[in-house]
Amino acid sequence: MVMFPTPRVVAITLVCALALFVPTAVPGRLAAQERQDEATDALQPSPEDEGALEAPLPGQDELLRRLEATERQLQKLQAELSSDRSTDPDLKSDAPLESNGVDQTSYLADGDHPPSAAEFRSLSKQFQDLKAGLEKKKYPTVEIHGVFQVDSGWIHQTQTSRDSVGDIQDGSSFRRARLGANGKVVDNMSYFIQMDFGVLGRPTFTDVWMELNEVPILGNVRVGQWKQPFNLEVASSFRYTMFAERSLLFQSFAPFRHIALGFYDWAEDESATWAGSVYRSGQDQYGGSVGDNGNWAFTGRATWLPYSNAEGDDYLNLGLGYNYVSYKDRNARFRTIPEFFVGESAAQTPIGTSGLAVPGPVNGMPAFVDTGNFAANHQNLLGTELLWVSGPLTVMSEANYNFVAQTNGPAVGFPGMVAQAGYFLTGEHRPFNKKLAQIDRIQVREKVGYDAETGCWGWGAWEVAARYSYLNLNDANIAGGQLQDGTLGLNWYLNNFAKVQFNYIRAFLDNPTKGSSTTDIFGVRGQLDF
């Protein structure tokens, strides 16, 4: 006959298991309440800008794992009990559990009795209820995010460069310093609220939106302020960019954050995505836009993955973007900085009796090309994108052409393009979120410092990169200038959440009145996000 474990063994096992789980059940449930099922930021990032699928909190995962292990042990004991019953008629379903020749009462307090099979089943049910309670989601959920980027830059100019854009000063500043929260209020409604306290904010809204998920036909519907869907540079978070700043195309043409109503969805096999939105074309620091003349826009993006392997380190992404804008007050303007920025807030006057200045206008890296304001009715902006990843190699390219209808002049067109490549010397690859068609967080193989699990020292991940950008804002009666940037980069990823970036930029400017010039910029950035 199979020997069934003694009541002492059963009791000790169950008591130990309960002692293990019960003290951690409340924190585990609070952690479950605070996690977000999925950051559904299809039109931008991640938490910020940034969305991607979120992993469960480690505390809850560990608790469930241990609970399931104990449950398997309990099932094994039940199976042995059933086997004993089938061979020993003396074992009754509700009789106390016994073991041959062992005095069970020696392990019990006065007045107690060995656990019966019914009590055993009741205890099993309690385990099932505990497990179900841990797995049940509580709403609303809250997940806190933060990021800061601190930059320093050194600039060398030719005399023609100074004549064209002024004497640019070296400096340091916080490019971004953001805090945000996202989560769900019910199982099918998400939200995101984020503020920026960096040099261009202090403070300002970035993303403030809510969205309804699993909507028939449309997929997900969002209202509020967020980055509008147009191309890969817009959609992907600044946290994961290969260089300190996005390309020349970004500031010049791309629709960015606006108050909007939009939708997004993806194919069942995640090989394609599509998104669209309508929004107010003007915007102040806090998202506001007022005007009867024009002041509306539409944008859309569609992407396709021709192939992608299961490991996610070999794939090709192609995309198209379209943006129609009816200009607010029938005025248009296009300009951009040379892919790097440092600045400071000037003192706002008057300064009160305290003598403390309130942050005012921002002084810093000027625009190198600028059309100035000109009368225009609307624009049709077309964009293409390509992202190819093959192991440690990343190749990315985008092209834009902006067709602008002037009010009292000929139609004009402004072209631009960017091509860039990066290579991980340490073997990592650039991940891609298929559902959101966004670049995702780099997963570092070995973090910087000593790893207690492996017993080894790590040096992080290292990536070398190069980029060429081109923008032409000259056409017909518009003379905004032409700019070409060549950039070399070195990225040091200390771990999954911190990195240091080194950029050398040579800006070739062709100013319509001052002529050709070069500007050399060396920049370094430290970034941490969570």
JSON list of C-alpha atoms in Angstrom, two decimals, residues 79-191:
[
{"chain": "A", "resi": 79, "resn": "ALA", "atom": "CA", "xyz": [-3.44, 12.11, -5.67]},
{"chain": "A", "resi": 80, "resn": "GLU", "atom": "CA", "xyz": [-1.62, 9.98, -3.12]},
{"chain": "A", "resi": 81, "resn": "LEU", "atom": "CA", "xyz": [-4.65, 10.15, -0.85]},
{"chain": "A", "resi": 82, "resn": "SER", "atom": "CA", "xyz": [-6.91, 8.96, -3.68]},
{"chain": "A", "resi": 83, "resn": "SER", "atom": "CA", "xyz": [-4.50, 6.10, -4.39]},
{"chain": "A", "resi": 84, "resn": "ASP", "atom": "CA", "xyz": [-4.57, 5.06, -0.74]},
{"chain": "A", "resi": 85, "resn": "ARG", "atom": "CA", "xyz": [-8.37, 5.11, -0.70]},
{"chain": "A", "resi": 86, "resn": "SER", "atom": "CA", "xyz": [-8.54, 2.83, -3.70]},
{"chain": "A", "resi": 87, "resn": "THR", "atom": "CA", "xyz": [-6.39, 0.17, -1.95]},
{"chain": "A", "resi": 88, "resn": "ASP", "atom": "CA", "xyz": [-7.37, 0.62, 1.69]},
{"chain": "A", "resi": 89, "resn": "PRO", "atom": "CA", "xyz": [-11.08, 0.35, 2.58]},
{"chain": "A", "resi": 90, "resn": "ASP", "atom": "CA", "xyz": [-10.37, 1.70, 6.05]},
{"chain": "A", "resi": 91, "resn": "LEU", "atom": "CA", "xyz": [-9.73, 5.16, 4.58]},
{"chain": "A", "resi": 92, "resn": "LYS", "atom": "CA", "xyz": [-13.12, 6.94, 4.54]},
{"chain": "A", "resi": 93, "resn": "SER", "atom": "CA", "xyz": [-13.75, 10.25, 2.81]},
{"chain": "A", "resi": 94, "resn": "ASP", "atom": "CA", "xyz": [-14.52, 12.16, 5.98]},
{"chain": "A", "resi": 95, "resn": "ALA", "atom": "CA", "xyz": [-12.46, 10.11, 8.42]},
{"chain": "A", "resi": 96, "resn": "PRO", "atom": "CA", "xyz": [-9.36, 11.60, 10.06]},
{"chain": "A", "resi": 97, "resn": "LEU", "atom": "CA", "xyz": [-6.17, 11.00, 8.07]},
{"chain": "A", "resi": 98, "resn": "GLU", "atom": "CA", "xyz": [-4.05, 8.25, 9.61]},
{"chain": "A", "resi": 99, "resn": "SER", "atom": "CA", "xyz": [-0.68, 6.64, 9.02]},
{"chain": "A", "resi": 100, "resn": "ASN", "atom": "CA", "xyz": [0.20, 3.05, 9.88]},
{"chain": "A", "resi": 101, "resn": "GLY", "atom": "CA", "xyz": [1.48, 2.68, 13.38]},
{"chain": "A", "resi": 102, "resn": "VAL", "atom": "CA", "xyz": [1.83, 6.39, 14.09]},
{"chain": "A", "resi": 103, "resn": "ASP", "atom": "CA", "xyz": [0.07, 8.11, 16.97]},
{"chain": "A", "resi": 104, "resn": "GLN", "atom": "CA", "xyz": [-1.29, 11.25, 15.29]},
{"chain": "A", "resi": 105, "resn": "THR", "atom": "CA", "xyz": [-2.45, 12.84, 18.53]},
{"chain": "A", "resi": 106, "resn": "SER", "atom": "CA", "xyz": [1.16, 13.31, 19.64]},
{"chain": "A", "resi": 107, "resn": "TYR", "atom": "CA", "xyz": [1.40, 16.19, 17.14]},
{"chain": "A", "resi": 108, "resn": "LEU", "atom": "CA", "xyz": [-1.81, 17.91, 18.15]},
{"chain": "A", "resi": 109, "resn": "ALA", "atom": "CA", "xyz": [-2.77, 20.25, 20.93]},
{"chain": "A", "resi": 110, "resn": "ASP", "atom": "CA", "xyz": [-5.24, 19.07, 23.53]},
{"chain": "A", "resi": 111, "resn": "GLY", "atom": "CA", "xyz": [-8.76, 18.88, 22.11]},
{"chain": "A", "resi": 112, "resn": "ASP", "atom": "CA", "xyz": [-7.62, 18.94, 18.45]},
{"chain": "A", "resi": 113, "resn": "HIS", "atom": "CA", "xyz": [-7.98, 16.10, 16.00]},
{"chain": "A", "resi": 114, "resn": "PRO", "atom": "CA", "xyz": [-6.14, 15.11, 12.80]},
{"chain": "A", "resi": 115, "resn": "PRO", "atom": "CA", "xyz": [-7.41, 16.88, 9.62]},
{"chain": "A", "resi": 116, "resn": "SER", "atom": "CA", "xyz": [-10.13, 15.03, 7.76]},
{"chain": "A", "resi": 117, "resn": "ALA", "atom": "CA", "xyz": [-10.33, 14.73, 3.98]},
{"chain": "A", "resi": 118, "resn": "ALA", "atom": "CA", "xyz": [-13.12, 17.32, 4.01]},
{"chain": "A", "resi": 119, "resn": "GLU", "atom": "CA", "xyz": [-10.89, 19.76, 5.88]},
{"chain": "A", "resi": 120, "resn": "PHE", "atom": "CA", "xyz": [-8.13, 18.97, 3.42]},
{"chain": "A", "resi": 121, "resn": "ARG", "atom": "CA", "xyz": [-10.43, 19.87, 0.51]},
{"chain": "A", "resi": 122, "resn": "SER", "atom": "CA", "xyz": [-11.52, 23.06, 2.28]},
{"chain": "A", "resi": 123, "resn": "LEU", "atom": "CA", "xyz": [-7.92, 24.13, 2.67]},
{"chain": "A", "resi": 124, "resn": "SER", "atom": "CA", "xyz": [-7.33, 23.45, -1.00]},
{"chain": "A", "resi": 125, "resn": "LYS", "atom": "CA", "xyz": [-10.27, 25.69, -1.86]},
{"chain": "A", "resi": 126, "resn": "GLN", "atom": "CA", "xyz": [-8.79, 28.47, 0.25]},
{"chain": "A", "resi": 127, "resn": "PHE", "atom": "CA", "xyz": [-5.62, 28.23, -1.79]},
{"chain": "A", "resi": 128, "resn": "GLN", "atom": "CA", "xyz": [-7.65, 28.49, -5.00]},
{"chain": "A", "resi": 129, "resn": "ASP", "atom": "CA", "xyz": [-9.49, 31.53, -3.66]},
{"chain": "A", "resi": 130, "resn": "LEU", "atom": "CA", "xyz": [-6.21, 33.18, -2.66]},
{"chain": "A", "resi": 131, "resn": "LYS", "atom": "CA", "xyz": [-4.79, 32.57, -6.13]},
{"chain": "A", "resi": 132, "resn": "ALA", "atom": "CA", "xyz": [-7.93, 33.95, -7.80]},
{"chain": "A", "resi": 133, "resn": "GLY", "atom": "CA", "xyz": [-7.77, 37.05, -5.60]},
{"chain": "A", "resi": 134, "resn": "LEU", "atom": "CA", "xyz": [-4.17, 37.70, -6.58]},
{"chain": "A", "resi": 135, "resn": "GLU", "atom": "CA", "xyz": [-4.96, 37.32, -10.28]},
{"chain": "A", "resi": 136, "resn": "LYS", "atom": "CA", "xyz": [-8.05, 39.54, -10.19]},
{"chain": "A", "resi": 137, "resn": "LYS", "atom": "CA", "xyz": [-7.29, 43.05, -11.37]},
{"chain": "A", "resi": 138, "resn": "LYS", "atom": "CA", "xyz": [-8.32, 46.03, -9.28]},
{"chain": "A", "resi": 139, "resn": "TYR", "atom": "CA", "xyz": [-9.16, 49.40, -10.83]},
{"chain": "A", "resi": 140, "resn": "PRO", "atom": "CA", "xyz": [-8.10, 52.11, -11.24]},
{"chain": "A", "resi": 141, "resn": "THR", "atom": "CA", "xyz": [-4.45, 51.13, -11.76]},
{"chain": "A", "resi": 142, "resn": "VAL", "atom": "CA", "xyz": [-1.56, 53.58, -11.51]},
{"chain": "A", "resi": 143, "resn": "GLU", "atom": "CA", "xyz": [1.99, 53.27, -12.80]},
{"chain": "A", "resi": 144, "resn": "ILE", "atom": "CA", "xyz": [4.46, 56.11, -12.20]},
{"chain": "A", "resi": 145, "resn": "HIS", "atom": "CA", "xyz": [7.08, 57.05, -14.80]},
{"chain": "A", "resi": 146, "resn": "GLY", "atom": "CA", "xyz": [9.95, 59.50, -14.78]},
{"chain": "A", "resi": 147, "resn": "VAL", "atom": "CA", "xyz": [12.84, 60.57, -16.98]},
{"chain": "A", "resi": 148, "resn": "PHE", "atom": "CA", "xyz": [15.53, 63.23, -17.06]},
{"chain": "A", "resi": 149, "resn": "GLN", "atom": "CA", "xyz": [18.10, 64.17, -19.69]},
{"chain": "A", "resi": 150, "resn": "VAL", "atom": "CA", "xyz": [20.98, 66.48, -18.84]},
{"chain": "A", "resi": 151, "resn": "ASP", "atom": "CA", "xyz": [22.99, 67.84, -21.77]},
{"chain": "A", "resi": 152, "resn": "SER", "atom": "CA", "xyz": [26.23, 69.75, -22.26]},
{"chain": "A", "resi": 153, "resn": "GLY", "atom": "CA", "xyz": [27.37, 71.24, -25.55]},
{"chain": "A", "resi": 154, "resn": "TRP", "atom": "CA", "xyz": [30.44, 72.92, -26.99]},
{"chain": "A", "resi": 155, "resn": "ILE", "atom": "CA", "xyz": [30.12, 74.86, -30.27]},
{"chain": "A", "resi": 156, "resn": "HIS", "atom": "CA", "xyz": [32.72, 76.10, -32.77]},
{"chain": "A", "resi": 157, "resn": "GLN", "atom": "CA", "xyz": [31.62, 78.44, -35.56]},
{"chain": "A", "resi": 158, "resn": "THR", "atom": "CA", "xyz": [33.17, 80.00, -38.63]},
{"chain": "A", "resi": 159, "resn": "GLN", "atom": "CA", "xyz": [32.71, 83.73, -39.02]},
{"chain": "A", "resi": 160, "resn": "THR", "atom": "CA", "xyz": [30.04, 83.20, -41.69]},
{"chain": "A", "resi": 161, "resn": "SER", "atom": "CA", "xyz": [28.17, 80.95, -39.26]},
{"chain": "A", "resi": 162, "resn": "ARG", "atom": "CA", "xyz": [28.19, 83.73, -36.66]},
{"chain": "A", "resi": 163, "resn": "ASP", "atom": "CA", "xyz": [26.96, 86.20, -39.26]},
{"chain": "A", "resi": 164, "resn": "SER", "atom": "CA", "xyz": [24.13, 83.82, -40.23]},
{"chain": "A", "resi": 165, "resn": "VAL", "atom": "CA", "xyz": [22.82, 82.60, -36.86]},
{"chain": "A", "resi": 166, "resn": "GLY", "atom": "CA", "xyz": [24.63, 84.66, -34.22]},
{"chain": "A", "resi": 167, "resn": "ASP", "atom": "CA", "xyz": [27.27, 83.74, -31.66]},
{"chain": "A", "resi": 168, "resn": "ILE", "atom": "CA", "xyz": [26.10, 80.44, -30.11]},
{"chain": "A", "resi": 169, "resn": "GLN", "atom": "CA", "xyz": [27.18, 79.91, -26.52]},
{"chain": "A", "resi": 170, "resn": "ASP", "atom": "CA", "xyz": [28.44, 76.69, -24.92]},
{"chain": "A", "resi": 171, "resn": "GLY", "atom": "CA", "xyz": [26.29, 75.46, -22.07]},
{"chain": "A", "resi": 172, "resn": "SER", "atom": "CA", "xyz": [24.48, 72.82, -20.07]},
{"chain": "A", "resi": 173, "resn": "SER", "atom": "CA", "xyz": [20.80, 72.32, -19.38]},
{"chain": "A", "resi": 174, "resn": "PHE", "atom": "CA", "xyz": [18.12, 69.79, -18.57]},
{"chain": "A", "resi": 175, "resn": "ARG", "atom": "CA", "xyz": [16.65, 68.92, -21.95]},
{"chain": "A", "resi": 176, "resn": "ARG", "atom": "CA", "xyz": [13.78, 67.06, -20.30]},
{"chain": "A", "resi": 177, "resn": "ALA", "atom": "CA", "xyz": [12.69, 66.36, -16.71]},
{"chain": "A", "resi": 178, "resn": "ARG", "atom": "CA", "xyz": [9.35, 64.57, -16.72]},
{"chain": "A", "resi": 179, "resn": "LEU", "atom": "CA", "xyz": [6.99, 62.86, -14.34]},
{"chain": "A", "resi": 180, "resn": "GLY", "atom": "CA", "xyz": [3.93, 60.98, -15.47]},
{"chain": "A", "resi": 181, "resn": "ALA", "atom": "CA", "xyz": [1.33, 58.41, -14.53]},
{"chain": "A", "resi": 182, "resn": "ASN", "atom": "CA", "xyz": [-0.59, 55.97, -16.69]},
{"chain": "A", "resi": 183, "resn": "GLY", "atom": "CA", "xyz": [-2.91, 53.05, -16.16]},
{"chain": "A", "resi": 184, "resn": "LYS", "atom": "CA", "xyz": [-6.52, 51.97, -16.53]},
{"chain": "A", "resi": 185, "resn": "VAL", "atom": "CA", "xyz": [-9.69, 53.18, -14.83]},
{"chain": "A", "resi": 186, "resn": "VAL", "atom": "CA", "xyz": [-11.62, 50.10, -16.00]},
{"chain": "A", "resi": 187, "resn": "ASP", "atom": "CA", "xyz": [-10.57, 47.11, -18.05]},
{"chain": "A", "resi": 188, "resn": "ASN", "atom": "CA", "xyz": [-11.19, 48.86, -21.39]},
{"chain": "A", "resi": 189, "resn": "MET", "atom": "CA", "xyz": [-10.22, 52.49, -20.68]},
{"chain": "A", "resi": 190, "resn": "SER", "atom": "CA", "xyz": [-6.63, 53.74, -20.37]},
{"chain": "A", "resi": 191, "resn": "TYR", "atom": "CA", "xyz": [-5.15, 57.12, -19.45]}
]
